[in-house]
Structure formats: structure tokens, C-alpha cells
Coordinates of C-alpha atoms in Angstrom, one line a residue:
Chain A
M702 CA -73.0 35.3 33.7
A703 CA -69.4 34.2 33.8
N704 CA -69.6 31.8 36.7
N705 CA -65.9 31.1 36.9
V706 CA -63.7 30.1 39.8
F707 CA -61.5 32.9 41.1
V708 CA -58.4 32.9 43.2
Y709 CA -57.1 36.0 44.9
C710 CA -53.3 35.9 44.7
E711 CA -51.5 37.4 47.6
I712 CA -48.3 39.2 46.7
E713 CA -45.4 40.3 48.8
G714 CA -43.3 42.7 46.6
T715 CA -43.4 40.8 43.4
K716 CA -43.5 37.3 44.8
V717 CA -46.8 35.4 44.7
A718 CA -47.5 33.6 48.0
E719 CA -47.2 29.8 48.0
V720 CA -50.7 29.5 49.5
S721 CA -52.0 31.3 46.4
Q722 CA -50.3 28.8 44.1
E723 CA -51.7 26.0 46.2
L724 CA -55.2 27.5 45.8
L725 CA -54.7 28.0 42.0
T726 CA -53.9 24.3 41.8
K727 CA -57.1 23.5 43.7
G728 CA -59.1 26.1 41.8
R729 CA -58.0 24.5 38.5
K730 CA -59.4 21.1 39.7
L731 CA -62.6 22.7 40.8
A732 CA -63.0 24.5 37.6
N733 CA -62.5 21.3 35.6
T734 CA -65.1 19.5 37.6
L735 CA -67.5 22.4 37.0
G736 CA -66.6 22.8 33.4
V737 CA -65.7 26.5 33.8
Q738 CA -62.6 28.7 33.6
L739 CA -60.1 29.5 36.4
E740 CA -59.4 33.2 36.9
A741 CA -56.8 34.9 39.1
V742 CA -56.6 38.3 40.7
A743 CA -53.3 40.0 41.4
A744 CA -53.1 43.4 43.1
G745 CA -49.9 45.2 44.0
Y746 CA -47.4 47.7 42.7
Q747 CA -45.0 47.1 39.9
I748 CA -46.1 43.6 39.6
T749 CA -46.9 43.7 35.8
G750 CA -44.3 41.6 34.1
N751 CA -43.3 39.9 37.3
V752 CA -46.2 37.8 38.5
E753 CA -47.6 36.3 35.3
S754 CA -45.1 33.5 35.2
Q755 CA -45.8 32.6 38.9
I756 CA -49.6 32.4 38.2
L757 CA -50.5 31.3 34.7
P758 CA -48.6 27.9 34.8
Y759 CA -51.1 26.6 37.3
G760 CA -53.7 26.6 34.6
V761 CA -55.1 30.1 34.9
D762 CA -57.3 31.1 31.9
K763 CA -57.6 34.7 32.8
L764 CA -55.4 36.9 35.1
H765 CA -56.6 40.3 36.2
I766 CA -53.7 42.5 37.2
F767 CA -54.3 45.6 39.3
D768 CA -51.1 47.6 39.4
A769 CA -51.0 50.9 41.4
E770 CA -48.8 52.4 44.0
G771 CA -51.5 52.5 46.6
L772 CA -52.1 48.7 46.4
A773 CA -48.8 47.8 48.0
P774 CA -48.3 47.0 50.8
Y775 CA -51.7 45.5 51.3
T776 CA -54.3 47.6 53.1
S777 CA -57.9 46.6 53.6
K778 CA -60.1 49.0 51.8
P779 CA -58.4 49.3 48.4
H780 CA -58.1 45.6 48.0
T781 CA -61.7 45.1 49.1
A782 CA -62.8 47.6 46.4
V783 CA -60.8 45.7 43.8
L784 CA -62.5 42.4 44.6
V785 CA -66.0 43.7 45.3
N786 CA -66.2 45.7 42.1
L787 CA -64.6 43.0 40.0
F788 CA -66.9 40.4 41.4
K789 CA -70.0 42.5 40.8
Q790 CA -69.0 42.6 37.2
E791 CA -67.6 39.1 36.7
E792 CA -70.0 37.2 39.0
P793 CA -67.8 34.3 40.0
Q794 CA -69.3 31.2 41.5
I795 CA -66.4 30.5 43.7
C796 CA -63.6 32.6 45.3
L797 CA -60.7 31.2 47.2
M798 CA -58.1 33.0 49.2
G799 CA -55.3 32.2 51.7
A800 CA -56.3 31.9 55.4
D801 CA -53.5 34.1 56.5
V802 CA -53.4 37.7 57.8
V803 CA -54.3 39.2 54.4
G804 CA -56.9 36.7 53.4
R805 CA -58.5 36.8 56.8
D806 CA -58.6 40.6 56.7
L807 CA -59.9 40.8 53.2
G808 CA -62.3 37.8 52.8
P809 CA -64.8 38.8 55.4
R810 CA -65.0 42.4 54.1
V811 CA -65.7 41.2 50.6
S812 CA -68.2 38.7 51.8
S813 CA -69.9 41.3 53.9
A814 CA -70.2 43.7 51.0
L815 CA -71.5 41.1 48.6
K816 CA -73.6 39.4 51.3
S817 CA -72.1 36.1 50.3
G818 CA -71.1 33.2 52.6
L819 CA -67.5 32.7 53.6
T820 CA -66.0 29.7 55.4
A821 CA -62.7 30.1 57.1
D822 CA -59.8 27.7 57.4
C823 CA -61.1 24.9 55.2
T824 CA -59.2 21.7 55.2
S825 CA -60.9 20.2 52.1
L826 CA -62.9 21.5 49.2
E827 CA -65.1 19.4 47.0
I828 CA -68.0 19.8 44.5
G829 CA -71.3 18.0 45.1
P830 CA -75.0 18.2 45.3
H831 CA -77.1 19.4 48.2
D832 CA -80.7 18.9 49.2
D833 CA -82.4 21.5 51.5
K834 CA -85.0 19.3 53.0
K835 CA -86.9 22.2 54.7
L836 CA -87.3 24.1 51.4
G837 CA -87.5 21.0 49.3
K838 CA -84.9 22.4 47.0
H839 CA -82.1 20.5 45.2
Y840 CA -78.8 22.1 44.3
D841 CA -76.1 20.7 42.0
N842 CA -72.4 21.5 41.9
L843 CA -72.1 23.3 45.2
L844 CA -68.7 23.9 46.9
Y845 CA -68.4 21.7 49.9
Q846 CA -66.4 23.7 52.4
I847 CA -65.1 21.2 54.9
R848 CA -63.5 22.2 58.2
P849 CA -63.0 21.0 61.7
A850 CA -65.3 23.0 64.0
F851 CA -66.1 23.5 67.6
G852 CA -62.7 23.1 69.1
G853 CA -62.0 20.3 66.7
N854 CA -64.5 17.9 68.1
I855 CA -66.4 17.7 64.9
V856 CA -65.9 18.1 61.1
A857 CA -68.5 20.2 59.4
T858 CA -69.4 20.5 55.7
I859 CA -70.6 24.0 54.9
V860 CA -72.4 25.0 51.7
N861 CA -73.7 28.3 50.4
P862 CA -76.7 27.3 48.4
E863 CA -78.0 30.6 47.2
N864 CA -75.4 33.3 47.5
R865 CA -72.4 33.9 45.1
P866 CA -69.6 33.8 45.2
Q867 CA -69.1 30.8 47.5
M868 CA -66.0 32.0 49.4
A869 CA -63.5 29.9 51.3
T870 CA -60.1 30.6 52.9
V871 CA -57.5 27.8 53.2
R872 CA -54.3 27.8 55.2
S873 CA -50.9 27.6 53.6
G874 CA -49.8 24.0 53.1
V875 CA -53.2 22.4 53.2
M876 CA -53.4 22.0 49.4
K877 CA -50.5 21.1 47.2
A878 CA -49.1 23.4 44.5
E879 CA -48.6 21.7 41.2
V880 CA -47.7 23.5 37.9
L881 CA -50.1 22.3 35.2
D882 CA -48.2 23.5 32.2
P883 CA -45.2 25.9 32.3
N884 CA -46.4 27.4 29.0
Y885 CA -50.1 27.5 29.8
K886 CA -51.7 30.2 27.7
G887 CA -53.8 32.4 29.8
E888 CA -55.1 35.8 29.0
V889 CA -53.6 38.7 31.0
I890 CA -55.8 41.7 31.6
I891 CA -54.2 44.9 32.9
E892 CA -57.1 46.6 34.7
D893 CA -57.7 50.3 35.1
V894 CA -57.3 50.5 38.9
A895 CA -59.0 53.9 39.2
K896 CA -62.1 52.4 37.7
Y897 CA -62.3 50.0 40.6
V898 CA -60.8 51.8 43.6
P899 CA -62.0 55.4 44.3
E900 CA -59.3 57.7 45.6
A901 CA -61.2 57.9 49.0
E902 CA -60.5 54.2 49.7
Y903 CA -56.8 54.8 50.3
V904 CA -57.3 55.6 54.0
T905 CA -54.6 53.5 55.8
K906 CA -51.0 54.7 55.7
V907 CA -48.4 52.0 56.4
L908 CA -45.7 53.9 58.4
D909 CA -43.4 51.0 59.0
R910 CA -43.2 47.4 58.0
H911 CA -40.8 44.5 58.9
V912 CA -41.3 41.2 57.2
E913 CA -38.8 38.4 57.8
A914 CA -38.6 35.1 56.0
A915 CA -40.2 32.4 58.2
K916 CA -37.9 31.6 61.2
N917 CA -38.6 27.9 60.9
N918 CA -38.8 25.6 58.0
L919 CA -41.7 23.4 59.3
K920 CA -43.5 23.2 56.0
G921 CA -40.5 21.5 54.3
A922 CA -39.0 19.7 57.2
P923 CA -38.4 15.9 56.7
I924 CA -38.5 15.3 60.4
I925 CA -40.7 17.1 62.9
V926 CA -40.6 16.9 66.7
A927 CA -43.8 18.3 68.0
G928 CA -44.8 19.1 71.6
G929 CA -48.2 19.4 73.2
Y930 CA -49.6 20.5 76.4
G931 CA -48.1 17.4 78.0
M932 CA -44.6 19.0 77.7
G933 CA -45.7 20.9 80.7
S934 CA -43.5 24.0 80.3
K935 CA -41.2 26.1 78.3
E936 CA -38.3 24.1 79.8
G937 CA -40.1 21.0 78.5
F938 CA -39.8 22.4 75.0
D939 CA -36.1 23.0 75.5
M940 CA -35.8 19.2 75.6
L941 CA -37.6 19.0 72.3
F942 CA -35.2 21.6 70.7
E943 CA -32.3 19.5 71.9
L944 CA -33.8 16.3 70.4
A945 CA -34.5 18.2 67.2
K946 CA -31.0 19.4 67.0
V947 CA -29.6 15.9 67.4
I948 CA -31.8 14.2 64.8
H949 CA -31.8 17.2 62.4
A950 CA -35.5 18.0 62.9
E951 CA -37.7 21.1 63.2
V952 CA -39.8 21.7 66.3
G953 CA -43.5 22.1 66.0
A954 CA -46.3 22.4 68.6
S955 CA -50.0 21.9 69.2
R956 CA -52.2 24.8 69.8
A957 CA -52.6 23.8 73.4
A958 CA -48.9 24.2 73.9
V959 CA -48.8 27.5 72.1
D960 CA -51.8 28.8 74.1
A961 CA -50.1 27.8 77.3
G962 CA -47.1 29.9 76.3
F963 CA -44.6 27.0 76.1
C964 CA -43.4 28.1 72.6
D965 CA -43.7 30.6 69.8
H966 CA -47.0 30.9 67.9
D967 CA -45.3 30.3 64.5
L968 CA -44.6 26.7 65.6
Q969 CA -48.2 25.8 65.7
I970 CA -49.2 22.8 63.5
G971 CA -52.8 22.2 62.7
Q972 CA -55.9 23.7 61.2
T973 CA -55.1 27.2 62.4
G974 CA -51.4 26.8 62.1
V975 CA -49.1 25.1 59.6
T976 CA -50.0 21.9 57.7
V977 CA -47.0 19.6 57.4
R978 CA -46.2 16.4 55.6
P979 CA -42.9 15.2 57.0
K980 CA -41.3 11.8 56.6
V981 CA -41.3 11.4 60.4
Y982 CA -43.5 13.1 62.9
I983 CA -42.7 12.6 66.6
A984 CA -45.6 13.7 68.7
C985 CA -44.6 14.4 72.3
G986 CA -47.3 14.8 74.9
I987 CA -49.9 15.6 72.2
S988 CA -53.3 14.2 72.7
G989 CA -54.4 14.7 69.1
A990 CA -57.3 17.1 68.8
I991 CA -58.7 16.9 65.3
Q992 CA -57.5 20.4 64.4
H993 CA -54.0 19.2 65.2
V994 CA -54.4 16.0 63.3
A995 CA -55.8 17.9 60.4
G996 CA -52.4 19.5 60.0
M997 CA -50.1 16.4 60.3
K998 CA -52.1 13.3 59.4
E999 CA -50.3 12.9 56.1
S1000 CA -47.0 12.4 57.8
G1001 CA -45.1 9.3 56.6
I1002 CA -44.4 7.8 60.0
I1003 CA -46.0 9.0 63.2
I1004 CA -44.5 8.3 66.5
S1005 CA -46.5 9.2 69.6
I1006 CA -45.1 9.5 73.0
N1007 CA -47.8 9.8 75.6
N1008 CA -48.4 8.6 79.1
D1009 CA -52.1 8.3 78.3
E1010 CA -52.4 5.1 76.2
N1011 CA -55.9 6.2 75.1
A1012 CA -54.7 9.5 73.6
P1013 CA -56.6 9.9 70.2
I1014 CA -53.3 10.5 68.4
N1015 CA -52.2 6.9 69.2
T1016 CA -54.9 5.6 66.8
I1017 CA -53.1 7.1 63.8
A1018 CA -49.6 6.5 65.1
D1019 CA -47.2 3.9 63.6
Y1020 CA -45.3 3.7 66.9
V1021 CA -46.9 4.3 70.2
I1022 CA -44.6 4.7 73.1
N1023 CA -46.4 4.5 76.4
G1024 CA -44.3 6.6 78.7
T1025 CA -43.7 10.1 79.9
V1026 CA -41.9 12.6 77.7
E1027 CA -39.5 13.3 80.6
E1028 CA -38.4 9.7 80.5
V1029 CA -38.6 8.9 76.8
V1030 CA -37.2 12.1 75.1
P1031 CA -33.8 12.0 76.8
K1032 CA -33.5 8.3 75.9
L1033 CA -34.3 9.1 72.2
I1034 CA -31.4 11.6 72.3
K1035 CA -29.1 9.1 74.1
Y1036 CA -29.7 6.1 71.8
Y1037 CA -29.7 8.2 68.7
K1038 CA -26.2 9.5 69.6
Q1039 CA -25.1 5.9 70.4
N1040 CA -26.4 4.3 67.3
S1041 CA -25.8 6.9 64.6
K1042 CA -22.1 6.9 64.9
Chain B
M15 CA -60.4 64.3 73.3
S16 CA -63.1 62.1 74.7
L17 CA -63.8 59.0 72.7
K18 CA -66.9 56.8 72.2
I19 CA -65.7 53.3 72.2
V20 CA -67.8 50.1 71.6
V21 CA -66.3 46.8 72.6
L22 CA -67.7 43.7 70.8
A23 CA -67.5 40.8 73.2
K24 CA -68.9 37.3 73.0
Q25 CA -69.6 34.6 75.6
V26 CA -68.2 31.4 74.3
P27 CA -68.1 27.7 75.4
D28 CA -64.6 27.0 76.6
T29 CA -63.5 24.8 73.7
R30 CA -60.0 24.7 75.1
N31 CA -60.9 22.5 78.0
V32 CA -63.0 19.9 76.2
G33 CA -63.6 16.8 78.3
P34 CA -64.7 13.4 77.2
D35 CA -68.3 14.3 77.9
A36 CA -68.2 17.3 75.5
M37 CA -69.9 15.2 72.8
T38 CA -73.2 13.4 73.2
P39 CA -73.4 9.8 72.2
E40 CA -75.4 11.0 69.1
G41 CA -72.4 13.1 68.1
T42 CA -73.7 16.5 68.8
V43 CA -72.0 19.0 71.0
N44 CA -73.0 18.9 74.6
R45 CA -72.9 22.6 75.4
A46 CA -74.0 22.0 79.0
A47 CA -70.7 20.2 79.6
L48 CA -68.6 23.2 78.5
P49 CA -68.3 26.2 80.8
A50 CA -69.2 29.6 79.3
I51 CA -66.5 32.1 79.3
F52 CA -65.6 35.6 78.1
N53 CA -64.0 35.1 74.8
P54 CA -60.3 35.4 75.6
E55 CA -59.3 37.8 72.8
D56 CA -62.3 40.0 73.6
L57 CA -60.6 40.6 77.0
N58 CA -57.5 41.8 75.1
A59 CA -59.8 44.1 73.2
L60 CA -61.4 45.4 76.3
E61 CA -57.9 46.3 77.7
Q62 CA -57.1 48.4 74.7
A63 CA -60.4 50.2 75.1
L64 CA -59.9 50.8 78.8
R65 CA -56.4 52.2 78.1
L66 CA -57.8 54.7 75.7
K67 CA -60.4 55.6 78.3
D68 CA -57.6 56.2 80.9
E69 CA -55.7 58.4 78.5
N70 CA -58.8 60.3 77.3
P71 CA -60.9 61.5 80.2
G72 CA -64.6 61.6 79.5
S73 CA -64.4 58.6 77.1
T74 CA -67.0 55.9 77.4
V75 CA -66.6 52.1 76.9
T76 CA -69.8 50.3 75.9
I77 CA -70.0 46.6 75.5
V78 CA -72.2 45.1 72.8
T79 CA -72.8 41.4 72.9
M80 CA -75.2 39.1 71.2
G81 CA -76.6 35.9 72.9
P82 CA -79.1 34.5 75.3
G83 CA -79.8 36.0 78.7
R84 CA -76.8 34.5 80.4
A85 CA -74.5 36.2 77.9
A86 CA -75.1 39.4 80.0
E87 CA -72.4 38.0 82.2
V88 CA -69.8 39.4 79.8
I89 CA -71.2 42.9 80.2
R90 CA -71.0 42.6 84.0
E91 CA -67.5 41.2 83.8
A92 CA -66.4 44.0 81.6
M93 CA -68.0 46.6 84.0
F94 CA -66.1 45.0 86.9
R95 CA -62.9 45.9 84.9
G96 CA -63.9 49.4 83.9
A97 CA -66.5 49.4 81.1
D98 CA -69.3 51.9 81.5
G99 CA -72.1 49.7 80.5
G100 CA -73.4 47.6 77.8
Y101 CA -76.2 46.1 75.7
L102 CA -77.3 42.5 75.3
L103 CA -78.6 42.0 71.8
T104 CA -81.0 39.1 72.3
D105 CA -83.9 37.8 70.2
R106 CA -85.0 34.4 68.9
A107 CA -84.7 35.9 65.4
F108 CA -80.9 36.1 65.8
A109 CA -80.6 32.4 66.5
G110 CA -78.6 30.3 64.1
A111 CA -76.7 33.2 62.7
D112 CA -73.5 32.7 60.8
T113 CA -70.8 35.4 60.8
L114 CA -72.6 37.5 58.1
A115 CA -75.9 37.5 60.0
T116 CA -74.1 38.1 63.3
S117 CA -72.2 41.1 61.8
Y118 CA -75.4 42.5 60.4
A119 CA -77.1 42.3 63.8
L120 CA -74.1 43.8 65.6
S121 CA -73.8 46.6 63.1
T122 CA -77.5 47.6 63.4
A123 CA -77.1 47.6 67.2
I124 CA -74.0 49.8 67.1
K125 CA -75.8 52.3 64.8
H126 CA -78.6 52.3 67.4
V127 CA -76.7 52.7 70.6
C128 CA -73.7 54.7 69.4
P129 CA -74.3 56.3 66.1
D130 CA -71.3 58.6 66.5
V131 CA -68.9 55.9 67.6
D132 CA -65.1 56.6 67.3
L133 CA -63.7 53.1 67.8
I134 CA -65.2 49.6 67.7
I135 CA -62.8 47.1 69.2
G136 CA -63.2 43.4 69.4
G137 CA -61.0 40.3 69.7
R138 CA -59.4 39.0 66.6
Q139 CA -61.6 35.8 66.7
A140 CA -63.8 33.8 69.1
I141 CA -62.5 30.4 70.2
D142 CA -65.8 28.6 69.3
G143 CA -65.5 29.4 65.6
D144 CA -62.0 30.7 65.0
T145 CA -63.2 32.5 61.9
A146 CA -61.9 36.1 62.6
Q147 CA -64.7 37.3 60.3
V148 CA -67.1 39.3 62.4
G149 CA -64.9 42.3 63.0
P150 CA -64.2 43.0 59.3
Q151 CA -67.7 42.2 58.4
V152 CA -69.1 44.7 60.9
A153 CA -66.6 47.3 59.6
E154 CA -67.8 46.8 56.0
K155 CA -71.4 47.0 57.0
L156 CA -70.8 50.3 58.8
G157 CA -68.6 51.6 55.9
L158 CA -65.7 51.9 58.3
N159 CA -62.0 51.2 57.8
Q160 CA -60.5 48.3 59.9
I161 CA -57.2 47.3 61.4
T162 CA -57.1 43.6 62.2
Y163 CA -54.4 41.7 64.2
T164 CA -53.8 44.6 66.5
E165 CA -50.9 44.2 68.9
E166 CA -50.9 47.7 70.4
I167 CA -52.4 51.1 70.0
L168 CA -49.4 53.4 69.8
S169 CA -51.3 56.7 69.8
C170 CA -54.8 58.0 69.3
K171 CA -55.2 61.8 69.0
D172 CA -56.7 64.4 66.8
G173 CA -58.9 61.9 65.1
K174 CA -56.0 59.7 64.1
I175 CA -54.9 56.4 65.4
T176 CA -51.5 54.6 65.0
V177 CA -51.5 50.9 65.6
K178 CA -48.9 48.2 65.6
R179 CA -50.2 45.0 64.1
H180 CA -49.0 41.5 63.4
I181 CA -48.7 40.4 59.8
D182 CA -47.4 37.1 58.4
G183 CA -43.7 37.0 59.3
G184 CA -43.5 40.4 60.8
V185 CA -45.0 43.6 62.2
E186 CA -46.5 46.7 60.6
T187 CA -47.3 50.1 62.0
V188 CA -50.3 51.7 60.3
E189 CA -52.1 55.0 60.7
T190 CA -55.6 55.8 59.9
A191 CA -58.4 58.2 60.7
L192 CA -61.2 57.6 63.2
P193 CA -63.8 56.1 63.2
V194 CA -62.3 52.7 62.7
V195 CA -62.8 49.0 63.7
L196 CA -59.9 47.2 65.4
T197 CA -59.5 43.5 66.1
V198 CA -57.0 42.6 68.8
N199 CA -54.7 39.6 69.1
G200 CA -54.4 37.3 72.1
S201 CA -50.7 38.3 72.3
A202 CA -51.7 41.9 73.0
A203 CA -51.6 43.2 76.6
P204 CA -53.8 41.0 78.9
C205 CA -56.9 42.6 80.5
R206 CA -56.6 44.2 83.8
P207 CA -58.2 42.3 86.7
R208 CA -61.5 43.1 88.3
N209 CA -61.6 46.2 90.4
A210 CA -63.0 45.5 93.8
K211 CA -64.9 48.8 94.0
L212 CA -66.5 48.2 90.6
V213 CA -67.4 44.7 91.6
M214 CA -69.3 46.1 94.6
K215 CA -70.9 48.7 92.5
Y216 CA -72.1 46.5 89.6
K217 CA -72.5 43.0 91.2
R218 CA -76.3 43.2 91.1
A219 CA -76.4 44.5 87.6
L220 CA -78.8 42.4 85.5
A221 CA -80.3 42.3 82.1
P222 CA -84.1 41.9 82.0
M223 CA -83.6 38.6 80.2
E224 CA -81.8 37.2 83.3
L225 CA -84.9 37.5 85.5
V226 CA -87.0 34.5 86.2
P227 CA -89.5 34.5 83.3
G228 CA -92.7 36.3 84.4
T229 CA -91.0 38.3 87.2
T230 CA -89.9 41.9 87.3
F231 CA -87.1 43.9 88.9
A232 CA -89.6 45.0 91.6
E233 CA -89.9 41.5 92.9
L234 CA -86.1 41.1 93.5
P235 CA -84.8 41.2 97.0
Y236 CA -83.0 44.5 96.4
A237 CA -85.7 46.0 94.3
D238 CA -85.1 49.6 95.5
Q239 CA -81.5 49.4 94.3
Y240 CA -82.7 49.0 90.7
E241 CA -84.9 52.1 91.0
K242 CA -82.2 54.3 92.6
K243 CA -79.4 53.1 90.4
P244 CA -80.6 52.8 86.8
Y245 CA -77.1 51.6 85.7
L246 CA -77.9 48.3 87.4
V247 CA -80.4 47.5 84.7
L248 CA -78.3 46.5 81.7
G249 CA -79.3 47.5 78.2
Q250 CA -81.2 44.9 76.3
L251 CA -82.2 45.1 72.6
T252 CA -84.3 43.0 70.4
C253 CA -84.5 42.7 66.7
A254 CA -87.3 45.3 66.6
D255 CA -85.4 47.7 68.9
V256 CA -82.6 48.1 66.4
N257 CA -84.9 48.0 63.4
A258 CA -83.1 45.0 62.0
D259 CA -84.4 43.5 58.8
L260 CA -85.6 40.0 59.7
N261 CA -84.4 38.6 56.4
Q262 CA -80.8 39.5 57.3
C263 CA -80.9 38.0 60.8
G264 CA -80.4 34.6 62.2
L265 CA -80.7 31.5 60.1
A266 CA -82.7 33.4 57.4
G267 CA -79.8 35.9 56.9
S268 CA -77.1 33.3 56.9
P269 CA -75.8 32.4 53.4
T270 CA -73.7 29.5 54.8
K271 CA -75.6 26.3 55.8
V272 CA -74.2 23.4 57.7
K273 CA -74.7 20.4 55.3
N274 CA -73.6 17.8 57.7
V275 CA -71.5 17.3 60.8
E276 CA -69.4 14.3 61.5
N277 CA -67.9 13.1 64.6
I278 CA -64.3 12.5 63.7
V279 CA -63.2 9.0 63.8
F280 CA -59.5 8.4 63.1
K281 CA -58.8 5.6 60.7
A282 CA -56.9 3.4 63.1
K283 CA -53.5 2.3 61.9
E284 CA -51.9 -0.9 63.1
S285 CA -49.4 0.5 65.5
K286 CA -46.4 -0.9 67.3
V287 CA -46.8 -0.3 71.0
L288 CA -43.6 0.2 73.0
T289 CA -42.8 1.1 76.5
G290 CA -40.4 3.8 77.6
S291 CA -37.8 1.2 78.6
D292 CA -34.2 1.6 77.4
E293 CA -34.5 -1.6 75.5
D294 CA -37.6 -0.5 73.6
I295 CA -36.2 3.0 72.8
N296 CA -32.9 1.7 71.7
G297 CA -34.6 -0.9 69.5
L298 CA -36.8 1.8 67.9
I299 CA -33.9 4.0 67.1
Q300 CA -31.9 1.1 65.6
E301 CA -34.9 0.2 63.5
L302 CA -35.5 3.7 62.2
L303 CA -31.8 4.2 61.5
A304 CA -31.6 0.8 59.7
N305 CA -34.4 1.6 57.3
H306 CA -33.1 5.2 56.8
T307 CA -36.2 6.8 58.2
I308 CA -34.0 9.0 60.3
G309 CA -30.3 9.7 60.2

């Protein structure tokens, strides 16, 4: 039994997704802790010769390449067949994938076919022991899949004691990508796609496809102005865009603000949105549900503007401004303009 | 062409409106403090199903939901909006199910109530778990193709369906053959409101589980209605009814186990507390500019 750690690499054209590189970095660490190898899976079209250099340097010991016309763009069934059949043969103990549209489409199918456990949107992954008190059984070296749950009111640690692989999805930006060695010598295996994917699996035709580069640069922004439900309206957000423009920041939002329709979905910061690590995070009318905090707690300086002095976010803020956003945000704009000249 | 459509719906605690009493002092979730609602994206799913029914006369929309007796509320709610009926999948054996065990139970129920289903439509995810896993897991268990993140069904005819879906950073239009499982985004068309005539027609619909234990429909004030109008007795299925393998249901069929649950306590930082006065804001800006935090 191979028992290695696997990462499914998501590929757009010939570019490996950042989230996959983040997971390769994490996967390498998990593999080291477990004393096993890290393997990666890349499936797409005309990717051979293009993706190796984006994958191996993260410390990948074995890269399985599936290169066939029907594998790009991504559709559910062929990619499911790739992983299910590969995993039946290789028996990984852990499989990680990005918690984006592709990973969230693919992960559950694979877990359903293999009857293995899958935990979505993990914010932390660790290795540790587990005792099942009911069964009186002890397990070593399980994957702790840690995620906020139940509307972010609790943080749960999930384990899959019996079933393999232990599967988890992680959002982009939650883990950090770090090249281990630019010349890392990993083995590349060009797999025979037809052996894994029967012709009958190619059942979805992609008629039309528009992908644009992200409209915002939240992930890399040094300063973020984020608005919550307390902004009250779309117009409230206009004020944040103005502040952001003045201080050269990007605008983000909490889920409550997105759900209320105050701003675009891709501005969402938090467990089910983007994870950010800016130098300065200005939280405007954000109470600080744990899912939101999960996505911004590593910010350098946190400034919270809230009229509720007991807002949970205030406990992690470096500066707490007790006041309404309507009062404070225009003043921030005004005094920045005055002082920065 | 008439279509057989199953809508997967879930009753969920409204985690979006969590008050301070949502957690007990022991750190467990106080479900009683959270109102139970129709999972929002399942309503978007229902709308897509009802539109197909409108366009394809003779089609049926059947709700399948899993939960305790009170979850039958979602079946009634869906019928008020145009669904034809539904089944409450309820059994102690289903308790404690993770997504895999849930999808197993739902897939056995679908095989039982609608073996020749054309479309299974559900919300992308439920707000109490946010996993988005059950739809694809049901599809895999039934050996069906899936289209997740559906925004709109563009056409559905001659056994083929064309769907616009959201992908990361864009949109995609895909075509596939029926039968298929769709999961629908919250940004898709909102569900139509209740129809007054349908509310009148179905307001007394009940699942057997909703009766006071030990009583029967015959003891209800409008007992004759349930005899004359069989559609007022909602479908109800147990583990045995759908021939489900007990080892794949509930806690026993769940590979994921909750190791522990922590109430989150933020590590408090020492923070500077300011007011919204001109003086304080001006001072803050000057401080941040002086130490090059901004600017």
C-alpha cells in the first residue's frame, strides 16, 4: 500500500492554480510528518511539458499527468474517473484539493465513489492521534480537518478514522505557497488516459466559456477596507470604495454584506470567501463572525469601526473606533487627504 | 416532453441570524434559539424546477427532504409554490449522518420514489454546513452526471439540457443529456411567492410524523378531508421503506467524525480605543502616516 499524500492540481489552460501550489506546500509538510511521499495529479490538455515546473518545485516526489483533449476544460465525470481509478490503484491516505468551483464539484463525487470522508473549506490541517471512546480504539497519525462550523459559531476538528483517503478541500489563500527547491527531482508519469477514463464518461459538452482574471486584487492588497452588514446598503459601500481609492486600498466585505446584496460576491473575505493577510485591515461595520475572522486574522494592523463596542472583532483589533461608519469613514477620508500632502 | 423532477430540499437552522443565545453556556449549539427555515438555495432550485414544469406540461415536481417530523414544513412550503408533492425521509437510523451518509439515504429514496427521474435539482449548499457536497455525492451514487453552480437553465428539450453556470472568474455554458443532477446558486432567479389557491388547497397537508404521537389522521378536526383528498397526507419514508443498508446510514455510515468542537475565543489584543471625534480620527491618521502603515 502506497499510503502517500496526494494533491489534485487544478489547471486553467497550462497554468496551475495558486490554491494547488498552496496545497502542495501543505501536502509536503504533512508528508514529512507522516514519513511518506507527496504525489500530485494534473489533468488537462497539452499540459505535458508545461506544468511540471509549476508543480515539482514544491517538493513533489511523483507527478501523474493525464493529458487528453477531453480533460480540458474541466468537466465532472472524466476528472472523477481519473481520481477514482488512480486512487483505487495508489491508495493514498490523504487527498487535498482547492475549495473552489472545480474542487467542490469534484471532491464530493470522488468521496462518494470511494465512500471516503470529505471535509469542505478547512482552515487548518494537522496530523495527530485520535481515540474513539465508544469503540475503545486508538488511531495514530490521522488528518485533523479543522473548520469553522455552524454559521461560524464553533470550530470543529473532523477526523476520518477508518476510510481512505482522508479528503479535505481548502480555499485559496488559506495556506501559503512556498517553493521547496526549484530543482526538486520528482518523477513524472505520463498516464494512459484511456485506461482511466472510459469514452462514455465524456458526457458534458462545454459550449461556451468566459474566464476573466480576478476583478480585484484582494489577496495581494497591502491595505483592505472591508464592509459588513453595518454598512446598511449599496450606497454605504460607495463610501468604502471612495475611502479605498483615497488610501490606495482594495474593498472587501463580510458574508453578511454580500448576502444582503450590498456588494459583489467576489469581495467576500472569510472562510467561504478569500483569505487575506494585508498590512492594514479596516473593518467597517463588521461584527466579526468567526468565519470572517478566519479569513483576515493574520492582518498586520486591524482597525475596527463599529457602533457596538462589544462587537467580537474589537477583541482582535489594534484600534477600536467606537462610532458609526457614516460618521467615521468620511472623517478618515478627510484627514487622510489633509495629512498626506 | 413531460419531465419527472425531484427537488432536494432541506430545513435548516437560520445560521444567518445568530443571536447571543445561539450558544449554550456549555458551548453547544442551542438549536431551539434558531428559527428553522427552507434552505435558501433550495428555493432557487425549486424555482428552476417549477419553470421547467411550466414549460413542459404534464411534468411533476416532487420534493425529497430528510429530517425530523417538522421538516415536512418544507414540503408544504414547496407545494404552496407549485410542487406536486413530496416525501419526508425520516428515521432514527438516519440521525448523525454526514454528507456521505445523507447522500446515500437521499439516493436510495430517489430510486424508490422516482426510479425514472429526469432531473434532480437542489441548492448548491445548505447554510448550516456550507459544504456543497450532497448534490454531487447523490449524483455519483446514482451514476448520473451533474452540473453544479447552476445560474440558469437555458433550454431543456429532446432529452438534452443546456445550462449556464458560474465558474471561478467567469461563466460557462454546458450541455448534457438527461437524466442529470443540478445544483443551483443563490444568485439564480429567486423563487416565486406562495400561490394563494395552492395555500388553500394544501394548508392542511401533513406528514404522519407531524401528528401527536399515538394519534391518527382520523382523530384530527378535519378527518374527512384526509380521506377525500389523499394528497393531504404527505409521503413519508423510513429506512426500511427505501431498503437502505443500515451500515451506510446515519452515524454508522459516516466516515467523518467530529473529534472535538470548540467555542471560539478570540485571543484578545491590547487595543487602542478611540471615539469618532475629529480629534481622534485625525490623530489616528497622523499616527498611521508617521509610521508608514499607510500612505
